Short mmCIF file of N, CA and C and ligand atoms in Angstrom, two decimals:
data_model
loop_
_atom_site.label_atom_id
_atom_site.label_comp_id
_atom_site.label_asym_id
_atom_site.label_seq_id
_atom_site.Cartn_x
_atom_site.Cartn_y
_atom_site.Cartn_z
N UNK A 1 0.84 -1.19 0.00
CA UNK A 1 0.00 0.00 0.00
C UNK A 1 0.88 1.25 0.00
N UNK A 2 0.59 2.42 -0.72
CA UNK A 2 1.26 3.15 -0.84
C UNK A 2 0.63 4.57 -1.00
N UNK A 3 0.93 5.82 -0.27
CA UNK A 3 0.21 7.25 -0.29
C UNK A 3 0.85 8.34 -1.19
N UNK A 4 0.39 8.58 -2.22
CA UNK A 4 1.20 9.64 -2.93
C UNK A 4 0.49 10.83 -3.04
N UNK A 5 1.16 11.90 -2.80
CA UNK A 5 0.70 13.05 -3.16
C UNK A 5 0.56 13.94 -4.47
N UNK A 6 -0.24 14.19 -4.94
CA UNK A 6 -0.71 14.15 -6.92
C UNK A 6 -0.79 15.84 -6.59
N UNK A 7 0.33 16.27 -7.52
CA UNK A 7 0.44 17.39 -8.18
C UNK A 7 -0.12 17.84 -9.16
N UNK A 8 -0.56 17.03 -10.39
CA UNK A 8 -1.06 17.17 -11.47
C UNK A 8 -1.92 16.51 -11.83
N UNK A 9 -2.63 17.05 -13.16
CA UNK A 9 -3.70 16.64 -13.46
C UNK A 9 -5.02 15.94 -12.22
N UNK A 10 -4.97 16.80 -11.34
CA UNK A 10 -6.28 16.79 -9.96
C UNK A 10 -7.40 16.45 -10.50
N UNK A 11 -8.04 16.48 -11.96
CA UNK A 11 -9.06 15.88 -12.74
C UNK A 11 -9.08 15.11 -12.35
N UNK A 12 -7.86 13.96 -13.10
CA UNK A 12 -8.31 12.71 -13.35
C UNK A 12 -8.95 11.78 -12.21
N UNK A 13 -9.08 12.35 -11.18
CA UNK A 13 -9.59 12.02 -9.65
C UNK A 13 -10.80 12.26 -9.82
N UNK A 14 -11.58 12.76 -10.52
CA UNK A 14 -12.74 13.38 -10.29
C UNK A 14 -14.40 12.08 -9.55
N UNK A 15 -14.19 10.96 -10.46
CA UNK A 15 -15.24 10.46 -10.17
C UNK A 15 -15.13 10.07 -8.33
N UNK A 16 -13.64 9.96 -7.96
CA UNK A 16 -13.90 9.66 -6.54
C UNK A 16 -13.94 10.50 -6.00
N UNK A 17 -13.50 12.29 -6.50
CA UNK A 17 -14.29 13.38 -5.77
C UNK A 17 -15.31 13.46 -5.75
N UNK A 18 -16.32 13.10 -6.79
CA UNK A 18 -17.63 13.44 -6.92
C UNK A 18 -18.48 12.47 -6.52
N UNK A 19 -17.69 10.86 -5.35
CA UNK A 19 -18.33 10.86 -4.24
C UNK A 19 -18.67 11.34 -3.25
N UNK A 20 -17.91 11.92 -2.93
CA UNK A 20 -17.91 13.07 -1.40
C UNK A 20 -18.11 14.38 -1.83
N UNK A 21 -18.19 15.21 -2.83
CA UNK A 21 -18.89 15.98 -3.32
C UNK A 21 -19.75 16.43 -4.72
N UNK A 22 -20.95 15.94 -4.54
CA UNK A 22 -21.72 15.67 -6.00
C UNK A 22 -21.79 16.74 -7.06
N UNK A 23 -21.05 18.33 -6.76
CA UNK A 23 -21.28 19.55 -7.76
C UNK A 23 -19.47 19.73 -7.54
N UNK A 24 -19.46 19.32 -9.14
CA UNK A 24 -18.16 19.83 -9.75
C UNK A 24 -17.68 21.21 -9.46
N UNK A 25 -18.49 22.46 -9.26
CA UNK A 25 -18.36 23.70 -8.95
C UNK A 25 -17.56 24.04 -7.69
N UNK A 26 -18.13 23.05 -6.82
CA UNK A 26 -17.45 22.82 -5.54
C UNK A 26 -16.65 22.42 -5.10
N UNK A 27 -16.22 21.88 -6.06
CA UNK A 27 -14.93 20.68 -6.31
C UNK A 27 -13.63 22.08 -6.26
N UNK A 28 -14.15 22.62 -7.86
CA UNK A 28 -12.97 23.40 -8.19
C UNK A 28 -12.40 24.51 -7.13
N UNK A 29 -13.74 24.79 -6.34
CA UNK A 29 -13.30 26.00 -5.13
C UNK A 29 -12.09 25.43 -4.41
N UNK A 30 -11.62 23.78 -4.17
CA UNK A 30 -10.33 23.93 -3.13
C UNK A 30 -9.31 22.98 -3.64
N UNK A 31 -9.80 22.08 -5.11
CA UNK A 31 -8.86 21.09 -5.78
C UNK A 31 -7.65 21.26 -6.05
N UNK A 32 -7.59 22.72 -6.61
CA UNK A 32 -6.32 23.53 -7.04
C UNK A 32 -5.66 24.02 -5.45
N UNK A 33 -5.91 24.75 -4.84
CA UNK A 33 -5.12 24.93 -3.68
C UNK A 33 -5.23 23.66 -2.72
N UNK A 34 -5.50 22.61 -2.67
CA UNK A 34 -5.37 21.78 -1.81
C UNK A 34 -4.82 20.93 -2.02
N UNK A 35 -3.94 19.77 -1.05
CA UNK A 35 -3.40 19.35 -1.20
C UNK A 35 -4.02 17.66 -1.11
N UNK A 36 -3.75 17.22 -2.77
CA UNK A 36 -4.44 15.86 -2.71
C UNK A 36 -3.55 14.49 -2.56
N UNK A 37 -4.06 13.46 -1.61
CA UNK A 37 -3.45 12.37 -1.22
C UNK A 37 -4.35 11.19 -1.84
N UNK A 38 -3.33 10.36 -2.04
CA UNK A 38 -3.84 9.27 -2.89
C UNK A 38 -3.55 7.82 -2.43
N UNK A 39 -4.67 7.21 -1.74
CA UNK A 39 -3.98 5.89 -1.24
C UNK A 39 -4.34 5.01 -2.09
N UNK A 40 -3.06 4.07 -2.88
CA UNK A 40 -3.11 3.25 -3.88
C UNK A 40 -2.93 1.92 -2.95
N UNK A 41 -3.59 0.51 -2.95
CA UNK A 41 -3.41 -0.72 -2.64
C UNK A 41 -3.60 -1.59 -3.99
N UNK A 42 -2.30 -1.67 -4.33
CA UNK A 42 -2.05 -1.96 -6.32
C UNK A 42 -2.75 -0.78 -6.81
N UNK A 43 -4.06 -0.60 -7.10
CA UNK A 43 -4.76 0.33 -7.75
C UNK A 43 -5.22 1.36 -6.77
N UNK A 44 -5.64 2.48 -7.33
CA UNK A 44 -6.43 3.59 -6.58
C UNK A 44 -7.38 3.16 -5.60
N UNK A 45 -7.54 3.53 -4.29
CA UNK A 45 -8.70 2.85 -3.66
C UNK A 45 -9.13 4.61 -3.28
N UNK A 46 -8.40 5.42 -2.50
CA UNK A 46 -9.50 6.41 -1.92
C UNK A 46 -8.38 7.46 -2.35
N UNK A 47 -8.94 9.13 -2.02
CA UNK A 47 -8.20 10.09 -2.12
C UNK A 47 -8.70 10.89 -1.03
N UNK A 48 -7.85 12.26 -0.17
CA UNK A 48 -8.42 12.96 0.55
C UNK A 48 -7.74 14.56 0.12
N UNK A 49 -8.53 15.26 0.37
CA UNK A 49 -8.06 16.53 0.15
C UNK A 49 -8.06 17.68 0.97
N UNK A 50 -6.95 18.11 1.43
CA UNK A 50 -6.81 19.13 2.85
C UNK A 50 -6.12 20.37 1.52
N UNK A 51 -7.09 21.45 2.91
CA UNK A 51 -6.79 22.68 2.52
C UNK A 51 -5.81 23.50 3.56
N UNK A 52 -5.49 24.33 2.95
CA UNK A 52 -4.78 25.36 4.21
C UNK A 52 -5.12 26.48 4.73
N UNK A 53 -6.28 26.45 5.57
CA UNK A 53 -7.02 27.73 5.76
C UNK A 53 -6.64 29.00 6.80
N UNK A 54 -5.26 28.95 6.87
CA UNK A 54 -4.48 29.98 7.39
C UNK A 54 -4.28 29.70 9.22
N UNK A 55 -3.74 30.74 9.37
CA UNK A 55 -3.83 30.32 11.49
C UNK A 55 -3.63 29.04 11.79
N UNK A 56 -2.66 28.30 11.24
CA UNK A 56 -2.13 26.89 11.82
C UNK A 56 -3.68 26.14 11.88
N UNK A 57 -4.83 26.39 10.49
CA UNK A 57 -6.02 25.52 10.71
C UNK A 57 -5.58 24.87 8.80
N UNK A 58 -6.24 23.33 8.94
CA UNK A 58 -6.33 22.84 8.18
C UNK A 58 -8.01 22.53 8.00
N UNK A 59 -7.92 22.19 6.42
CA UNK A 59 -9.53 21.47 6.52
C UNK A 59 -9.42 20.19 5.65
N UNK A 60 -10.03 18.99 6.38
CA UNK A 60 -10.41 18.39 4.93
C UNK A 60 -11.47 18.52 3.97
N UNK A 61 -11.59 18.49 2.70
CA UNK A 61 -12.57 19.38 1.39
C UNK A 61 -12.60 17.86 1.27
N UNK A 62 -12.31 16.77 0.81
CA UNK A 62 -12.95 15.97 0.14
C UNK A 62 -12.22 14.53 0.66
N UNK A 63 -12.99 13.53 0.87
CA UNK A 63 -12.89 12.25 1.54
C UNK A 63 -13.27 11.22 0.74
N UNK A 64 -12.79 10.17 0.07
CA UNK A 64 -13.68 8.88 -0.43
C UNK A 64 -13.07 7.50 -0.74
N UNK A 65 -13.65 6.74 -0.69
CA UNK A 65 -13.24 5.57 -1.13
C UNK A 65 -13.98 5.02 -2.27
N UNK A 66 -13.71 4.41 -3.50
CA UNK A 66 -14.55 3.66 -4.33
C UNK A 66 -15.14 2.61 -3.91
N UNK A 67 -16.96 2.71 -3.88
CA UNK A 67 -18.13 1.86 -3.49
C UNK A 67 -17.49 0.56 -2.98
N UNK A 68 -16.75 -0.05 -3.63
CA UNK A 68 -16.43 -1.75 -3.62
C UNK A 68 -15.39 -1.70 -2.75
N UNK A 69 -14.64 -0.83 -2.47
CA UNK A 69 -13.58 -0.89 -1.41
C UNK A 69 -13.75 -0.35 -0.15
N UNK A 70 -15.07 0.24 -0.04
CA UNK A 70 -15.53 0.67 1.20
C UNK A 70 -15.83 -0.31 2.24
N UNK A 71 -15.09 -0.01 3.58
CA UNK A 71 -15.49 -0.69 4.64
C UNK A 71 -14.07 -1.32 5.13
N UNK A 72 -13.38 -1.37 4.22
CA UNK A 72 -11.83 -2.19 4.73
C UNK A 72 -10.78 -1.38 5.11
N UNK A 73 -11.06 -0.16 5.33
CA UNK A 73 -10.00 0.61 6.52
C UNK A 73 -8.88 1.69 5.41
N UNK A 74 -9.71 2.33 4.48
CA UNK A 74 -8.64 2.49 3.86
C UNK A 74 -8.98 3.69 3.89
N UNK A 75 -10.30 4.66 4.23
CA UNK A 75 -9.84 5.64 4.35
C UNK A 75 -9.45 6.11 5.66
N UNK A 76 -9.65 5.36 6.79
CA UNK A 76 -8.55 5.26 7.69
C UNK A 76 -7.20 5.44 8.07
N UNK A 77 -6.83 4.53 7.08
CA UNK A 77 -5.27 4.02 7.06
C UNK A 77 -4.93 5.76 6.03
N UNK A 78 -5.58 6.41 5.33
CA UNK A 78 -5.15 7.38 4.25
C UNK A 78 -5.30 8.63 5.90
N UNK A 79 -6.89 8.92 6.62
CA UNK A 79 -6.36 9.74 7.48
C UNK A 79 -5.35 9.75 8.12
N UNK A 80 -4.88 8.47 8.65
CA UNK A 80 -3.91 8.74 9.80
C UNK A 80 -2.87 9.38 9.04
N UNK A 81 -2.30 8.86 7.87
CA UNK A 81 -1.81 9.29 6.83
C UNK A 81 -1.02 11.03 7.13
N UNK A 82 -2.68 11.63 6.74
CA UNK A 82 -2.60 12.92 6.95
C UNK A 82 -2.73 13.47 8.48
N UNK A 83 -2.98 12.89 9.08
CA UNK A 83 -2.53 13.56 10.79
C UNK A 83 -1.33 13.31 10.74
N UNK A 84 -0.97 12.13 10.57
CA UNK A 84 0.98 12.19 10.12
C UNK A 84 1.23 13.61 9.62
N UNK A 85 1.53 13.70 8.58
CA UNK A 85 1.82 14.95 7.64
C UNK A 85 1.70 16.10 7.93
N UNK A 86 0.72 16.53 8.81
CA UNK A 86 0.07 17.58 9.34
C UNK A 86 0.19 18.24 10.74
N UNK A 87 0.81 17.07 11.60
CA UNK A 87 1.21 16.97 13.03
C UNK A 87 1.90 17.98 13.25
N UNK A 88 2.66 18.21 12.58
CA UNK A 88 4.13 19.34 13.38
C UNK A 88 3.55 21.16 12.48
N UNK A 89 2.82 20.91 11.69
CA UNK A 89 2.44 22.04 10.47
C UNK A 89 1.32 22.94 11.08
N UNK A 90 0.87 22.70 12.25
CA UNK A 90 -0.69 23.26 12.82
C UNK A 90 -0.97 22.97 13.71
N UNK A 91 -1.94 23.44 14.18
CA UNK A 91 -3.08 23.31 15.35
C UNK A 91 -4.02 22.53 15.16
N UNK A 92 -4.99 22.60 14.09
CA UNK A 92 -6.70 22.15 14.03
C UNK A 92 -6.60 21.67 12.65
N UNK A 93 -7.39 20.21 12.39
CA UNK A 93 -7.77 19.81 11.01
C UNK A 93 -9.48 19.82 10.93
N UNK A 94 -9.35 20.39 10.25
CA UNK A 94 -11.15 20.64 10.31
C UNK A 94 -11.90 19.99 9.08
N UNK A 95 -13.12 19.29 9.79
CA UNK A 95 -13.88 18.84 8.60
C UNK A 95 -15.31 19.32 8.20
N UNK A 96 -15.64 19.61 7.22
CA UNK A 96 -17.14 19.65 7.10
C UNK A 96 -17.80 18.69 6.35
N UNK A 97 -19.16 18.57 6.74
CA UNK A 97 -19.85 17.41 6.50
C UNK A 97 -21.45 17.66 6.65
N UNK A 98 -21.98 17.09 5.65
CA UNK A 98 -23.64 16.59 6.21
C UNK A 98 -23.34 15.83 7.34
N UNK A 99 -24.83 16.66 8.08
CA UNK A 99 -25.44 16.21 9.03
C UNK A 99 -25.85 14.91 8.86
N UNK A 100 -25.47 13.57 9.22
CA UNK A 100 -25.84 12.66 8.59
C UNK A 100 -24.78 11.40 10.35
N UNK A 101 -25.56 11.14 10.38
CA UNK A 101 -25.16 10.32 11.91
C UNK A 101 -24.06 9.15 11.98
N UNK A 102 -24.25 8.78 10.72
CA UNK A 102 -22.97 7.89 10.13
C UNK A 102 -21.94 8.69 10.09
N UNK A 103 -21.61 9.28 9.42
CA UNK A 103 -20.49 10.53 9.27
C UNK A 103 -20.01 10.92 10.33
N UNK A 104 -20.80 11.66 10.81
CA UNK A 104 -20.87 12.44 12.29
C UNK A 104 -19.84 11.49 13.50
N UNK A 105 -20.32 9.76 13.27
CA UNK A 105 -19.35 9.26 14.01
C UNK A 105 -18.55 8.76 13.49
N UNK A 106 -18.42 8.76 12.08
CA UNK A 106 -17.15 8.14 11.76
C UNK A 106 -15.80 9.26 11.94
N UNK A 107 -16.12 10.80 12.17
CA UNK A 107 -15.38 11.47 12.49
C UNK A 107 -15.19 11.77 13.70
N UNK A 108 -16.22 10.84 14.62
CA UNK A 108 -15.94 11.05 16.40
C UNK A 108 -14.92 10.00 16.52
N UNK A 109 -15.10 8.89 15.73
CA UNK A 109 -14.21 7.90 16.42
C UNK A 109 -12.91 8.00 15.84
N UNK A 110 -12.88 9.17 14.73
CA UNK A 110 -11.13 9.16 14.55
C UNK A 110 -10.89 10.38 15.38
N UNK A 111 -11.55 11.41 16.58
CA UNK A 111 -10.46 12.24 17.04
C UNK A 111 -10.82 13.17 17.01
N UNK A 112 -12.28 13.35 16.14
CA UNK A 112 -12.86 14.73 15.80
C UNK A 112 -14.09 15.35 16.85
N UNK A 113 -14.38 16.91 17.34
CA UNK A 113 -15.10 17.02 18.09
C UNK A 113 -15.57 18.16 17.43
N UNK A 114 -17.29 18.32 17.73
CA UNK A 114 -17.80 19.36 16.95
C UNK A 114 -17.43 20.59 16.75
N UNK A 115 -17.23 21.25 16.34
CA UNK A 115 -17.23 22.47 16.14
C UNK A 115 -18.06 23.97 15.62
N UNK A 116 -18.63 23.95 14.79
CA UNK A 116 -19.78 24.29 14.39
C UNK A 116 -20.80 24.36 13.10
N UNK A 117 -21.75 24.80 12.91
CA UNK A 117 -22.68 24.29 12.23
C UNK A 117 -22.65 25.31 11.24
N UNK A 118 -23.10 25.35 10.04
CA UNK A 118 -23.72 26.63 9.17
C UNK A 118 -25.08 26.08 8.30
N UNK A 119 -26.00 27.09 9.04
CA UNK A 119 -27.11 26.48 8.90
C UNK A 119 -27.52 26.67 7.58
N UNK A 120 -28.24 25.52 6.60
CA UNK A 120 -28.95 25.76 4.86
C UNK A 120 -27.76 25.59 4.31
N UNK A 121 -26.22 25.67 4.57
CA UNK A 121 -25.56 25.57 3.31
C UNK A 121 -25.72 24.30 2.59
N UNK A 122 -26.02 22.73 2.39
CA UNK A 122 -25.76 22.37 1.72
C UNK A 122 -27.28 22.52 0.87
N UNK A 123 -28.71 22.78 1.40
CA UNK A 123 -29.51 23.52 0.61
C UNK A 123 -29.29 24.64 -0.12
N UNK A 124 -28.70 25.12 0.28
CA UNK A 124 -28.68 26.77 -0.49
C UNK A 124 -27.03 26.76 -1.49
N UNK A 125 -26.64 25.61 -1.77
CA UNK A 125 -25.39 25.77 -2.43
C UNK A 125 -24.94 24.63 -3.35
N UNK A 126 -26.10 23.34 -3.22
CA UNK A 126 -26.00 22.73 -4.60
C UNK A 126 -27.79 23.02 -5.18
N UNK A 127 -27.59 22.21 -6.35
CA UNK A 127 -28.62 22.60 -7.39
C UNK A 127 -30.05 21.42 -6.66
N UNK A 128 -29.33 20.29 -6.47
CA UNK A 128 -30.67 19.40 -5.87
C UNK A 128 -30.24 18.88 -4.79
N UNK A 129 -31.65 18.54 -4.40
CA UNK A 129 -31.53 18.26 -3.02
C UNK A 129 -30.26 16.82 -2.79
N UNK A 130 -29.75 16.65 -1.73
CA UNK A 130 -28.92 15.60 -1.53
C UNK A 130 -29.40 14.82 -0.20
N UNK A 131 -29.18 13.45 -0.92
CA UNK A 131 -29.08 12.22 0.25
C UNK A 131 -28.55 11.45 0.96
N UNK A 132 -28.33 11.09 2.15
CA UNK A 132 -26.75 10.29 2.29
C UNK A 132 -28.43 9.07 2.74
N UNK A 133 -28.47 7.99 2.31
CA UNK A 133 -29.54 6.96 2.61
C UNK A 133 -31.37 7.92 2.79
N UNK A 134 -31.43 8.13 3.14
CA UNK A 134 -33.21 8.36 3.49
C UNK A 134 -33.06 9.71 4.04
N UNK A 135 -31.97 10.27 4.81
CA UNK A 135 -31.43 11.36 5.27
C UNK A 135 -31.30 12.77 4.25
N UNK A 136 -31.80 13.87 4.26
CA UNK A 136 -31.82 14.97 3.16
C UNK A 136 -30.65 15.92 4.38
N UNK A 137 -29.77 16.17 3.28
CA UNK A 137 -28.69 16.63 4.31
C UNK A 137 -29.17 17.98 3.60
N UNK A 138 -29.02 19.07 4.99
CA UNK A 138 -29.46 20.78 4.75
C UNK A 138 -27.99 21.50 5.31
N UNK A 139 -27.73 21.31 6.52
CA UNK A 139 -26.89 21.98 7.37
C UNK A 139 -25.49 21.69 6.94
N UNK A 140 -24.22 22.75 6.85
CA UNK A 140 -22.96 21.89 7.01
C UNK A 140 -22.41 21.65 8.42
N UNK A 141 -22.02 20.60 8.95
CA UNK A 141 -21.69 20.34 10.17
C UNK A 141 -19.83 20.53 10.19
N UNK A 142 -19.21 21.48 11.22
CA UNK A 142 -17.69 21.39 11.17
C UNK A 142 -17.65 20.24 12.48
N UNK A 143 -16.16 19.80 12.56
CA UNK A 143 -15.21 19.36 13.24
C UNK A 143 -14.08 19.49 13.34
N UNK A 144 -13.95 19.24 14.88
CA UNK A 144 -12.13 19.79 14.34
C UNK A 144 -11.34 18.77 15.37
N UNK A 145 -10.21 18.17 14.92
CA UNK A 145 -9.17 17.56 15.77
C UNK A 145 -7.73 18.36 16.08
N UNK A 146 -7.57 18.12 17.16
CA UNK A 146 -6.56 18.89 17.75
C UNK A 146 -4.99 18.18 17.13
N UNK A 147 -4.34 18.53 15.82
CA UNK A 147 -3.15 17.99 15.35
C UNK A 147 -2.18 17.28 16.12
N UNK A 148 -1.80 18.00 17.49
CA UNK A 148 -0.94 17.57 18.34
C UNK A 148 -1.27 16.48 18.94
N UNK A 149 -2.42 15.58 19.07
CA UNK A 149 -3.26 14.77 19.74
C UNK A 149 -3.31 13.72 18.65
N UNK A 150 -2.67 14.47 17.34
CA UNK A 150 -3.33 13.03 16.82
C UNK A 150 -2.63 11.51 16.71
C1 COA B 1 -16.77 7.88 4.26
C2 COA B 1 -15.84 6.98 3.45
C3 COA B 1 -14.74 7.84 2.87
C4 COA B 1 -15.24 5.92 4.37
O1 COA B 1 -14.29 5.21 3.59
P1 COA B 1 -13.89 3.70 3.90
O2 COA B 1 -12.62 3.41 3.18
O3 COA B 1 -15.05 2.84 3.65
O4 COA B 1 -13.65 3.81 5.45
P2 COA B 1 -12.90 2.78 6.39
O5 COA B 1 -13.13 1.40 5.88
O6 COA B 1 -11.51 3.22 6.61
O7 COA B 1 -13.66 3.09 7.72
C5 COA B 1 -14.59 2.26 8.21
C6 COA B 1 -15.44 3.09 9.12
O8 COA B 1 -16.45 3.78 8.37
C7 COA B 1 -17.71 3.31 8.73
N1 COA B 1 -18.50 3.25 7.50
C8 COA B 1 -18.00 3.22 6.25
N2 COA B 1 -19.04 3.21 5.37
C9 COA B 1 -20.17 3.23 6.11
C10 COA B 1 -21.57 3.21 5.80
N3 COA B 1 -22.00 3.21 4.53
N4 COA B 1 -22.45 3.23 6.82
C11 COA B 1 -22.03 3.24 8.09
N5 COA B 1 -20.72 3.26 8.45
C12 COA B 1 -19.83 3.23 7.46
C13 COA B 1 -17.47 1.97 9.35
O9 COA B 1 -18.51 1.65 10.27
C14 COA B 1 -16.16 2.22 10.09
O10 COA B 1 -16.40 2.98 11.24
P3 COA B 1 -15.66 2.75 12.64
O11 COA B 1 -14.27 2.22 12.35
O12 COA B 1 -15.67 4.10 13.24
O13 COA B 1 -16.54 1.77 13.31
C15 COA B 1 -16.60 6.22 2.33
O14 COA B 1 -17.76 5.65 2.89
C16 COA B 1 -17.00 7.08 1.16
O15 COA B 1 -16.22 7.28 0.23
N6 COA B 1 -18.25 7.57 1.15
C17 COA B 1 -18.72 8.42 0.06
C18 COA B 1 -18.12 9.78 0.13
C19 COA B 1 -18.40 10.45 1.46
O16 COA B 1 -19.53 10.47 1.95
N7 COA B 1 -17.33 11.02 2.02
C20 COA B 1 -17.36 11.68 3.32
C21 COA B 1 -17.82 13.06 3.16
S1 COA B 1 -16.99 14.13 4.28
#
């Protein structure tokens, strides 16, 4: 297994960005300034994408694994990854996310604690409504882990 960091061509990633975020528009706001990681096991399995949002704060913009490889620890094994990388560089890695209870703990149990909410953005900022299962996600939910902790 192996993590590389992709300088170029940030496209060709797109369909596993546009699991974790379904409007290309949104994509482009942090693809180019952020920094994308790529965990390959033989082939591509997931990518994550941290931004640098100034004041020793990081964020992650985009999280995924491809459907069939989900569940076997790999975007796991890609965060710790980036708390590696990130450890000595900052303070706070911050995530945003639908409100969505799955999520919510899959970022409690790596380290993450709420932070805050902004209410209607993911209504008021893609074109249709979105679902994570039966769930209509409205709100963006932050988190943040403390770098030094991780
Ligand atoms: C979220 C996502 C990146 C997790 O990737 P993954 O490689 O499957 O994750 P791992 O196998 O490393 O992690 C397994 C953990 O995720 C949880 N999980 C993964 N998919 C899940 C699902 N569909 N429902 C419930 N829990 C799920 C597991 O329960 C496990 O949690 P735990 O270790 O805290 O008990 C992946 O589901 C994905 O790409 N989803 C679509 C894009 C997305 O929603 N991204 C997050 C937006 S911020």
């Amino acid at each position: 297994m192996k993590i590389k960091i992709i300088d170029k061509n940030k496209k060709d990633f797109l369909d596993l960005l546009l699991l974790a975020d379904e409007k290309e528009a949104m994509i482009d706001k942090y693809l180019e300034r952020g920094i994308l990681f790529a965990l390959y096991d033989k082939d591509l399995k997931s990518i994550c994408v941290v931004t640098d949002e100034g004041n020793g704060n990081f964020e992650i913009q985009n999280l995924a694994t491809y459907e069939k490889f989900q569940g076997k620890g790999y975007a796991c094994k890609l965060l710790n990854h980036v708390f590696k990388y990130y450890e000595n560089l900052g303070s706070y890695m911050y995530v945003g996310t639908g409100d969505c209870p799955w999520i919510v703990q899959f970022y409690e149990n790596r380290g993450f604690i709420f932070s805050h909410r902004i209410e209607n953005f993911i209504l008021d900022n893609y074109d249709k409504p979105i679902f994570e299962g039966e769930i209509q996600l409205i709100d963006k939910v932050y988190f943040k882990k403390d770098l030094r902790q991780a």
